[in-house]
Tab-separated table of C-alpha atoms and ligand atoms in Angstrom:
chain	number	residue	atom	x	y	z
A	180	LEU	CA	-37.705	-5.951	-9.022
A	181	MET	CA	-34.099	-6.974	-9.735
A	182	ARG	CA	-32.302	-8.239	-6.663
A	183	THR	CA	-28.606	-7.731	-6.222
A	184	GLY	CA	-27.335	-10.939	-4.789
A	185	PRO	CA	-25.993	-14.406	-5.366
A	186	ALA	CA	-27.820	-14.660	-8.693
A	187	GLN	CA	-25.384	-12.108	-10.121
A	188	GLN	CA	-22.177	-13.691	-8.972
A	189	SER	CA	-21.406	-15.117	-12.381
A	190	THR	CA	-20.522	-11.532	-13.334
A	191	VAL	CA	-17.626	-11.314	-10.823
A	192	CYS	CA	-14.415	-10.918	-12.829
A	193	PRO	CA	-11.268	-12.872	-11.900
A	194	TYR	CA	-8.841	-9.884	-11.864
A	195	ALA	CA	-9.060	-7.050	-9.324
A	196	CYS	CA	-8.370	-4.537	-12.108
A	197	GLN	CA	-11.651	-5.578	-13.765
A	198	ARG	CA	-13.731	-5.077	-10.604
A	199	ARG	CA	-14.926	-1.787	-9.102
A	200	THR	CA	-14.015	-1.993	-5.426
A	201	THR	CA	-14.883	0.985	-3.222
A	202	THR	CA	-14.064	1.425	0.473
A	203	ALA	CA	-17.618	0.231	1.315
A	204	ASN	CA	-16.741	-3.391	2.030
A	205	LYS	CA	-19.943	-5.400	2.623
A	206	ASN	CA	-18.076	-8.547	3.687
A	207	LYS	CA	-15.697	-7.148	6.288
A	208	ARG	CA	-16.252	-9.978	8.777
A	209	PHE	CA	-14.885	-12.428	6.202
A	210	THR	CA	-12.163	-10.223	4.734
A	211	ASP	CA	-10.827	-9.296	8.207
A	212	ALA	CA	-10.400	-13.012	8.909
A	213	LEU	CA	-8.780	-13.635	5.518
A	214	GLU	CA	-6.427	-10.723	6.086
A	215	VAL	CA	-5.134	-12.340	9.273
A	216	LEU	CA	-4.234	-15.391	7.159
A	217	VAL	CA	-2.644	-13.137	4.512
A	218	GLU	CA	-0.612	-11.324	7.153
A	219	TYR	CA	0.472	-14.572	8.812
A	220	HIS	CA	1.792	-15.942	5.519
A	221	GLU	CA	3.387	-12.584	4.683
A	222	LEU	CA	5.190	-12.458	8.024
A	223	THR	CA	6.386	-16.021	7.723
A	224	GLU	CA	7.195	-15.397	4.022
A	225	ILE	CA	5.114	-18.248	2.610
A	226	GLU	CA	4.055	-17.141	-0.895
A	227	GLY	CA	1.439	-19.647	-2.085
A	228	PRO	CA	-1.286	-19.291	0.553
A	229	ARG	CA	-0.572	-15.542	0.841
A	230	VAL	CA	-1.433	-15.054	-2.829
A	231	ALA	CA	-4.530	-17.300	-2.693
A	232	TYR	CA	-5.984	-15.665	0.431
A	233	SER	CA	-5.328	-12.105	-0.756
A	234	ARG	CA	-7.081	-12.817	-4.064
A	235	ALA	CA	-10.050	-14.326	-2.217
A	236	ALA	CA	-10.265	-11.342	0.174
A	237	SER	CA	-10.134	-8.980	-2.782
A	238	VAL	CA	-13.047	-10.761	-4.534
A	239	LEU	CA	-15.184	-10.580	-1.360
A	240	LYS	CA	-14.417	-6.850	-0.955
A	241	SER	CA	-15.780	-6.179	-4.433
A	242	LEU	CA	-19.140	-7.908	-3.950
A	243	PRO	CA	-22.145	-5.554	-3.964
A	244	TRP	CA	-23.939	-7.895	-1.526
A	245	THR	CA	-23.171	-9.437	1.863
A	246	ILE	CA	-22.603	-13.188	1.908
A	247	GLU	CA	-25.286	-14.713	4.109
A	248	SER	CA	-25.137	-18.374	3.064
A	249	MET	CA	-22.804	-20.733	1.233
A	250	GLY	CA	-25.164	-20.850	-1.753
A	251	GLY	CA	-23.349	-19.598	-4.821
A	252	THR	CA	-19.953	-19.078	-3.179
A	253	GLU	CA	-18.530	-21.964	-5.230
A	254	ALA	CA	-19.068	-19.853	-8.371
A	255	LEU	CA	-16.933	-16.941	-7.100
A	256	PRO	CA	-13.528	-16.617	-8.795
A	257	CYS	CA	-10.421	-17.112	-6.589
A	258	VAL	CA	-12.540	-18.436	-3.708
A	259	GLY	CA	-11.241	-21.941	-3.040
A	260	GLU	CA	-12.105	-24.735	-0.612
A	261	LYS	CA	-10.127	-23.258	2.302
A	262	THR	CA	-11.766	-19.865	1.963
A	263	ARG	CA	-15.194	-21.469	1.693
A	264	THR	CA	-14.554	-23.438	4.884
A	265	LEU	CA	-13.598	-20.186	6.608
A	266	ILE	CA	-16.759	-18.432	5.341
A	267	GLN	CA	-18.854	-21.378	6.523
A	268	GLU	CA	-17.285	-21.329	10.002
A	269	ILE	CA	-17.864	-17.613	10.360
A	270	LEU	CA	-21.479	-17.954	9.186
A	271	GLN	CA	-22.076	-20.827	11.601
A	272	TYR	CA	-20.011	-19.922	14.693
A	273	GLY	CA	-19.218	-16.254	14.174
A	274	ARG	CA	-15.482	-16.984	14.091
A	275	SER	CA	-12.844	-19.085	12.373
A	276	PHE	CA	-10.773	-21.555	14.380
A	277	GLU	CA	-7.754	-21.251	12.120
A	278	VAL	CA	-7.771	-17.471	12.498
A	279	GLU	CA	-8.186	-17.710	16.280
A	280	LYS	CA	-5.241	-20.108	16.427
A	281	ILE	CA	-3.037	-17.664	14.491
A	282	LEU	CA	-4.129	-14.672	16.583
A	283	ALA	CA	-3.083	-16.597	19.700
A	284	ASP	CA	0.249	-17.703	18.198
A	285	GLU	CA	3.261	-16.169	19.929
A	286	ARG	CA	5.375	-16.034	16.779
A	287	TYR	CA	2.617	-14.268	14.819
A	288	GLN	CA	1.986	-11.775	17.622
A	289	THR	CA	5.687	-11.001	17.994
A	290	LEU	CA	6.406	-10.653	14.255
A	291	LYS	CA	3.356	-8.400	13.891
A	292	LEU	CA	4.524	-6.238	16.793
A	293	PHE	CA	8.089	-5.966	15.472
A	294	THR	CA	7.074	-5.199	11.862
A	295	SER	CA	4.783	-2.438	13.147
A	296	VAL	CA	7.984	-0.419	13.678
A	297	PHE	CA	8.932	1.809	10.694
A	298	GLY	CA	12.035	0.255	9.080
A	299	VAL	CA	11.492	-3.290	10.378
A	300	GLY	CA	10.554	-5.893	7.758
A	301	PRO	CA	9.712	-9.598	8.112
A	302	LYS	CA	13.390	-10.663	7.876
A	303	THR	CA	14.605	-8.440	10.723
A	304	ALA	CA	11.560	-9.281	12.825
A	305	ASP	CA	12.219	-12.991	12.377
A	306	LYS	CA	15.914	-12.582	13.192
A	307	TRP	CA	14.991	-10.873	16.482
A	308	TYR	CA	12.357	-13.506	17.224
A	309	ARG	CA	14.917	-16.286	16.719
A	310	ARG	CA	17.262	-14.511	19.130
A	311	GLY	CA	14.517	-14.978	21.708
A	312	LEU	CA	13.435	-11.329	21.734
A	313	ARG	CA	9.732	-10.788	22.427
A	314	SER	CA	9.238	-7.120	23.302
A	315	PHE	CA	10.470	-3.644	22.358
A	316	SER	CA	12.216	-3.235	25.706
A	317	GLN	CA	14.145	-6.473	25.117
A	318	ILE	CA	15.222	-5.257	21.648
A	319	LEU	CA	16.303	-1.864	22.948
A	320	ALA	CA	18.205	-3.431	25.876
A	321	ASP	CA	20.060	-6.013	23.741
A	322	PRO	CA	23.674	-4.870	23.210
A	323	ASP	CA	24.006	-7.112	20.135
A	324	VAL	CA	21.066	-5.578	18.270
A	325	GLN	CA	22.185	-2.873	15.836
A	326	LEU	CA	19.348	-0.563	14.820
A	327	ASN	CA	19.726	1.362	11.571
A	328	ARG	CA	18.742	5.038	11.368
A	329	MET	CA	15.266	4.207	10.031
A	330	GLN	CA	14.579	1.759	12.872
A	331	GLN	CA	15.910	4.189	15.517
A	332	ASN	CA	13.396	6.743	14.256
A	333	GLY	CA	10.726	4.069	14.052
A	334	PHE	CA	11.110	3.432	17.785
A	335	LEU	CA	11.494	7.127	18.604
A	336	HIS	CA	8.182	8.043	16.916
A	337	TYR	CA	6.443	4.709	17.476
A	338	THR	CA	3.365	5.979	19.320
A	339	ASP	CA	2.521	8.600	16.679
A	340	LEU	CA	3.311	6.451	13.630
A	341	SER	CA	1.441	3.365	14.838
A	342	ARG	CA	-1.739	5.449	15.190
A	343	GLY	CA	-1.993	6.083	11.458
A	344	LEU	CA	-3.597	9.198	9.975
A	345	SER	CA	-7.121	10.428	9.345
A	346	ALA	CA	-8.212	11.978	6.039
A	347	ALA	CA	-8.277	15.392	7.812
A	348	GLU	CA	-4.650	14.940	8.867
A	349	ALA	CA	-3.746	13.861	5.329
A	350	ARG	CA	-5.282	17.108	4.001
A	351	ALA	CA	-3.226	19.099	6.522
A	352	VAL	CA	-0.078	17.286	5.353
A	353	GLU	CA	-1.058	18.058	1.750
A	354	ALA	CA	-1.227	21.776	2.605
A	355	VAL	CA	2.246	21.716	4.227
A	356	VAL	CA	3.863	19.791	1.364
A	357	GLY	CA	2.053	21.974	-1.214
A	358	GLU	CA	3.297	25.231	0.400
A	359	THR	CA	6.823	23.859	0.625
A	360	VAL	CA	6.915	22.841	-3.034
A	361	ARG	CA	5.477	26.204	-4.158
A	362	THR	CA	8.262	27.956	-2.225
A	363	VAL	CA	11.228	26.006	-3.617
A	364	ALA	CA	9.910	25.071	-7.080
A	365	PRO	CA	6.988	27.279	-8.158
A	366	ASN	CA	6.679	25.472	-11.488
A	367	ALA	CA	6.505	22.008	-9.976
A	368	ARG	CA	3.256	20.144	-9.419
A	369	VAL	CA	2.324	17.995	-6.395
A	370	VAL	CA	-0.505	15.467	-6.446
A	371	LEU	CA	-1.832	13.162	-3.793
A	372	THR	CA	-1.548	9.433	-4.491
A	373	GLY	CA	-1.739	6.175	-2.436
A	374	GLY	CA	-4.640	5.236	-0.172
A	375	PHE	CA	-5.930	8.772	0.398
A	376	ARG	CA	-6.339	9.247	-3.364
A	377	ARG	CA	-8.501	6.108	-3.252
A	378	GLY	CA	-10.729	7.838	-0.713
A	379	LYS	CA	-9.635	5.890	2.359
A	380	GLU	CA	-10.512	7.433	5.739
A	381	PHE	CA	-7.335	6.146	7.426
A	382	GLY	CA	-3.835	5.412	6.240
A	383	HIS	CA	-0.364	4.622	7.533
A	384	ASP	CA	1.261	7.462	5.544
A	385	VAL	CA	0.511	10.148	2.933
A	386	ASP	CA	1.918	9.621	-0.573
A	387	PHE	CA	2.660	12.346	-3.144
A	388	ILE	CA	4.010	12.577	-6.689
A	389	VAL	CA	6.048	15.694	-7.504
A	390	THR	CA	6.780	16.559	-11.142
A	391	THR	CA	8.176	19.377	-13.211
A	392	ALA	CA	7.940	20.028	-16.942
A	393	GLU	CA	11.664	20.944	-17.112
A	394	PRO	CA	13.495	17.788	-18.280
A	395	GLY	CA	16.024	16.466	-15.758
A	396	ARG	CA	14.879	18.928	-13.085
A	397	GLU	CA	12.885	16.184	-11.276
A	398	ASN	CA	16.125	14.856	-9.782
A	399	SER	CA	16.791	18.060	-7.867
A	400	LEU	CA	13.223	18.493	-6.562
A	401	LEU	CA	13.292	16.192	-3.553
A	402	PRO	CA	16.567	17.566	-2.081
A	403	LEU	CA	15.125	21.103	-2.429
A	404	ILE	CA	11.860	20.113	-0.758
A	405	MET	CA	13.642	18.284	2.084
A	406	GLY	CA	15.940	21.279	2.570
A	407	ARG	CA	12.977	23.631	2.950
A	408	LEU	CA	11.171	21.259	5.345
A	409	GLU	CA	14.357	21.107	7.403
A	410	GLU	CA	14.599	24.932	7.529
A	411	GLN	CA	11.033	25.056	8.832
A	412	GLY	CA	11.954	22.533	11.530
A	413	LEU	CA	9.451	20.036	10.141
A	414	LEU	CA	11.807	17.282	8.965
A	415	LEU	CA	12.183	14.617	11.660
A	416	PHE	CA	13.656	11.905	9.401
A	417	GLN	CA	14.517	11.445	5.731
A	418	ALA	CA	15.748	8.549	3.605
A	419	HIS	CA	16.399	9.689	0.043
A	420	HIS	CA	16.815	7.254	-2.851
A	421	PRO	CA	18.144	9.068	-5.927
A	422	SER	CA	16.892	7.966	-9.319
A	423	THR	CA	18.354	4.808	-10.852
A	424	LEU	CA	16.122	5.090	-13.890
A	425	ALA	CA	17.461	3.800	-17.182
A	426	LEU	CA	14.945	4.853	-19.787
A	427	LYS	CA	15.182	1.720	-21.923
A	428	LYS	CA	14.733	-0.718	-19.031
A	429	ILE	CA	12.113	-3.397	-19.724
A	430	PRO	CA	9.321	-3.453	-17.098
A	431	CYS	CA	10.057	-5.579	-14.083
A	432	ARG	CA	8.301	-8.934	-13.639
A	433	ARG	CA	8.320	-8.769	-9.855
A	434	PHE	CA	5.697	-6.508	-8.292
A	435	GLU	CA	7.418	-5.983	-4.948
A	436	ALA	CA	10.595	-4.553	-6.480
A	437	MET	CA	11.270	-0.898	-5.667
A	438	ASP	CA	10.888	1.413	-8.613
A	439	TYR	CA	13.751	3.451	-10.113
A	440	TYR	CA	12.478	6.963	-9.525
A	441	SER	CA	13.943	9.524	-7.200
A	442	LYS	CA	11.951	9.108	-3.975
A	443	CYS	CA	12.099	9.792	-0.273
A	444	PHE	CA	10.570	8.269	2.823
A	445	LEU	CA	10.031	10.961	5.462
A	446	ILE	CA	8.823	11.531	8.974
A	447	LEU	CA	7.394	15.045	9.269
A	448	LYS	CA	6.202	17.127	12.164
A	449	LEU	CA	2.515	17.989	11.704
A	450	GLU	CA	1.379	20.909	13.830
A	451	GLY	CA	-1.983	20.464	15.522
A	452	SER	CA	-3.218	23.915	14.549
A	453	ARG	CA	-3.098	22.786	10.909
A	454	VAL	CA	-5.577	19.961	11.407
A	455	GLN	CA	-9.263	20.852	11.419
A	456	GLY	CA	-10.634	19.804	14.792
A	457	GLY	CA	-6.971	19.028	15.527
A	458	GLY	CA	-7.584	18.719	19.266
A	459	GLN	CA	-7.743	14.927	19.247
A	460	ALA	CA	-5.307	14.536	16.350
A	461	VAL	CA	-2.198	15.544	18.285
A	462	PRO	CA	-1.044	14.450	21.731
A	463	ALA	CA	-2.201	16.861	24.426
A	464	GLY	CA	0.348	19.431	25.547
A	465	ARG	CA	2.814	18.848	22.722
A	466	GLY	CA	0.985	20.543	19.877
A	467	TRP	CA	2.333	18.327	17.111
A	468	ARG	CA	2.541	14.729	15.948
A	469	ALA	CA	4.889	12.756	13.719
A	470	VAL	CA	3.556	11.558	10.350
A	471	ARG	CA	4.961	9.321	7.618
A	472	VAL	CA	5.148	10.887	4.163
A	473	ASP	CA	6.410	9.390	0.869
A	474	LEU	CA	7.427	11.560	-2.101
A	475	VAL	CA	8.275	10.290	-5.586
A	476	ALA	CA	9.597	12.474	-8.416
A	477	PRO	CA	9.364	10.798	-11.846
A	478	PRO	CA	10.217	12.454	-15.174
A	479	ILE	CA	7.068	14.139	-16.517
A	480	GLU	CA	6.613	11.659	-19.380
A	481	ARG	CA	6.336	8.840	-16.813
A	482	PHE	CA	3.738	10.614	-14.692
A	483	ALA	CA	0.785	8.431	-15.743
A	484	PHE	CA	2.677	5.195	-14.978
A	485	THR	CA	3.776	6.542	-11.605
A	486	GLN	CA	0.268	7.653	-10.726
A	487	LEU	CA	-1.204	4.289	-11.703
A	488	GLY	CA	1.566	2.418	-9.841
A	489	TRP	CA	1.447	4.462	-6.630
A	490	THR	CA	-2.321	4.812	-6.253
A	491	GLY	CA	-2.642	1.123	-5.351
A	492	SER	CA	-4.171	-0.798	-3.760
A	493	LYS	CA	-1.369	-3.364	-3.677
A	494	GLN	CA	-3.773	-6.101	-4.791
A	495	PHE	CA	-5.069	-3.891	-7.601
A	496	GLU	CA	-1.449	-3.338	-8.763
A	497	ARG	CA	-0.576	-7.026	-8.597
A	498	ASP	CA	-3.607	-7.942	-10.680
A	499	LEU	CA	-3.005	-5.140	-13.206
A	500	ARG	CA	0.478	-6.491	-13.856
A	501	ARG	CA	-0.696	-10.102	-13.923
A	502	PHE	CA	-3.537	-9.176	-16.288
A	503	ALA	CA	-1.095	-7.392	-18.615
A	504	ARG	CA	1.277	-10.364	-18.628
A	505	VAL	CA	-1.149	-13.294	-18.750
A	506	GLU	CA	-4.054	-11.854	-20.749
A	507	ARG	CA	-2.228	-9.394	-23.028
A	508	ASN	CA	1.336	-10.682	-23.209
A	509	MET	CA	2.562	-7.205	-22.147
A	510	LEU	CA	4.772	-6.082	-19.262
A	511	LEU	CA	3.603	-3.280	-16.961
A	512	ASP	CA	5.314	-1.656	-13.983
A	513	ASN	CA	5.573	1.807	-12.369
A	514	HIS	CA	7.663	3.081	-15.324
A	515	ALA	CA	6.331	1.702	-18.553
A	516	LEU	CA	4.122	-0.628	-20.536
A	517	PHE	CA	5.995	-2.886	-22.911
A	518	ASP	CA	4.253	-4.701	-25.745
A	519	LYS	CA	6.530	-7.260	-27.441
A	520	ALA	CA	9.146	-5.031	-29.095
A	521	LYS	CA	7.900	-1.559	-28.184
A	522	PHE	CA	7.046	0.772	-25.306
A	523	LEU	CA	3.510	2.197	-25.269
A	524	ALA	CA	3.338	5.853	-24.267
A	525	ALA	CA	0.698	7.282	-21.920
A	526	VAL	CA	-0.186	10.820	-20.861
A	527	THR	CA	-2.960	9.819	-18.471
A	528	GLU	CA	-3.967	6.700	-16.556
A	529	LYS	CA	-6.876	6.335	-19.008
A	530	ASP	CA	-4.343	5.769	-21.818
A	531	ILE	CA	-2.834	2.829	-19.910
A	532	PHE	CA	-6.210	1.194	-19.239
A	533	ALA	CA	-7.012	1.677	-22.946
A	534	HIS	CA	-3.717	0.070	-24.070
A	535	LEU	CA	-4.583	-2.900	-21.853
A	536	GLY	CA	-8.139	-3.118	-23.194
A	537	LEU	CA	-9.549	-2.564	-19.697
A	538	GLU	CA	-12.446	-0.331	-18.676
A	539	TYR	CA	-11.177	2.718	-16.812
A	540	MET	CA	-11.349	2.429	-13.006
A	541	GLU	CA	-11.561	5.590	-10.929
A	542	PRO	CA	-9.081	5.747	-8.008
A	543	TRP	CA	-11.885	5.170	-5.468
A	544	GLN	CA	-12.810	1.978	-7.341
A	545	ARG	CA	-9.309	0.529	-6.850
A	546	ASN	CA	-9.661	-0.484	-3.185
A	547	ALA	CA	-9.187	-4.146	-4.060
B	279	GTP	P1	-1.615	2.915	3.472
B	279	GTP	O1	-1.166	1.715	4.245
B	279	GTP	O2	-2.819	3.521	4.045
B	279	GTP	O3	-0.521	3.899	3.263
B	279	GTP	O4	-2.068	2.333	2.051
B	279	GTP	P2	-1.443	2.645	0.630
B	279	GTP	O5	-2.257	1.919	-0.363
B	279	GTP	O6	-1.276	4.120	0.440
B	279	GTP	O7	-0.032	1.925	0.699
B	279	GTP	P3	1.451	2.476	0.505
B	279	GTP	O8	1.624	3.865	0.967
B	279	GTP	O9	2.337	1.452	1.123
B	279	GTP	O10	1.716	2.398	-1.061
B	279	GTP	C1	0.961	3.099	-2.024
B	279	GTP	C2	1.214	2.515	-3.387
B	279	GTP	O11	2.493	2.873	-3.849
B	279	GTP	C3	1.143	0.998	-3.423
B	279	GTP	O12	0.415	0.596	-4.552
B	279	GTP	C4	2.573	0.558	-3.552
B	279	GTP	O13	2.693	-0.602	-4.302
B	279	GTP	C5	3.224	1.746	-4.228
B	279	GTP	N1	4.570	1.946	-3.732
B	279	GTP	C6	4.892	2.582	-2.611
B	279	GTP	N2	6.218	2.609	-2.446
B	279	GTP	C7	6.740	1.976	-3.473
B	279	GTP	C8	8.069	1.679	-3.869
B	279	GTP	O14	9.047	2.029	-3.231
B	279	GTP	N3	8.205	0.974	-4.996
B	279	GTP	C9	7.144	0.582	-5.728
B	279	GTP	N4	7.352	-0.114	-6.833
B	279	GTP	N5	5.883	0.856	-5.406
B	279	GTP	C10	5.685	1.543	-4.284
B	280	MN	MN1	0.100	5.210	1.638
B	281	MN	MN1	3.613	4.976	1.078
């Protein structure tokens, strides 16, 4: 009988886009610890260790076996000495001292709390921390703190938004957005993307791509959709970023950069009656909850790139781009794939994987 286990680790590929990673993570006790380290370095904006730890976590998530001893871990790609020490500590003591130290760190706790507010990034959080602020009530009481519209809504809807959404709630949101789009643009198409397309059971928002076959029409879709949501009394907040797409732009080298498509970040009102078994989904007595929704409207010929770029996971995207650049000498982003002097066209995601010489990965295998 063939055993799945350490003997097969030589087959673990170094890039996340070459590994099939489902939501069934067999090494959660290690990846949870690594993710604390990733988050700490993200919050304090230290790049090097952030990259190393997120690659290591991603490798462990993809393993079809649970690590039960150190044997063979030295052969895993992207798993360095520091990660191995952490694995060893967890195997031996059930916890990691470095992780415990971070979890108890006041700066980490405060930055994590502040960035949990919609509209607050690491820079703002750190600015508030350096002003001596430690709690939401201190922020809200400080006359010198100026909250932008996004942050005001982040605080206003904090309880709902910080709870995240279940897959059932995401389906209810999909029905609302679908009905709205059919009303204002019957020829447009809406598809689910982001974490829920990858089959996740929980998410912080629901992401959709909206397209139309009529050239140029994609730029008017989001205002129409937001207008209709507003009429229905469902639009609690909207931030619209019109398209800045220049069709000849060479793909961007930086992954974190925003893309150029028309997009909007929304807070919608989700009525409890829409959610199956909605009783526990919405706060008692109110009948609705706030949910975060992202919409992106690319031109139809960029649909495949948008779908590949917005399905995630973030680590999968980073490694796709790195693979394209380092292994293929190509540039990939949410808009295009550029090979030396020319752009490579794609109708489906499969075309892009094929251009890159990668085996196709289904969305639910991209939970790197
Ligand atoms: P959740 O936290 O559950 O929502 O996980 P998620 O994987 O859905 O994350 P998120 O909604 O933040 O993003 C989904 C995907 O879209 C990720 O791969 C992001 O990189 C991508 N994405 C989202 N917004 C933008 C954006 O403004 N610009 C770019 N370039 N990519 C984006
Ligand atoms: Mn999402
Ligand atoms: Mn999103």
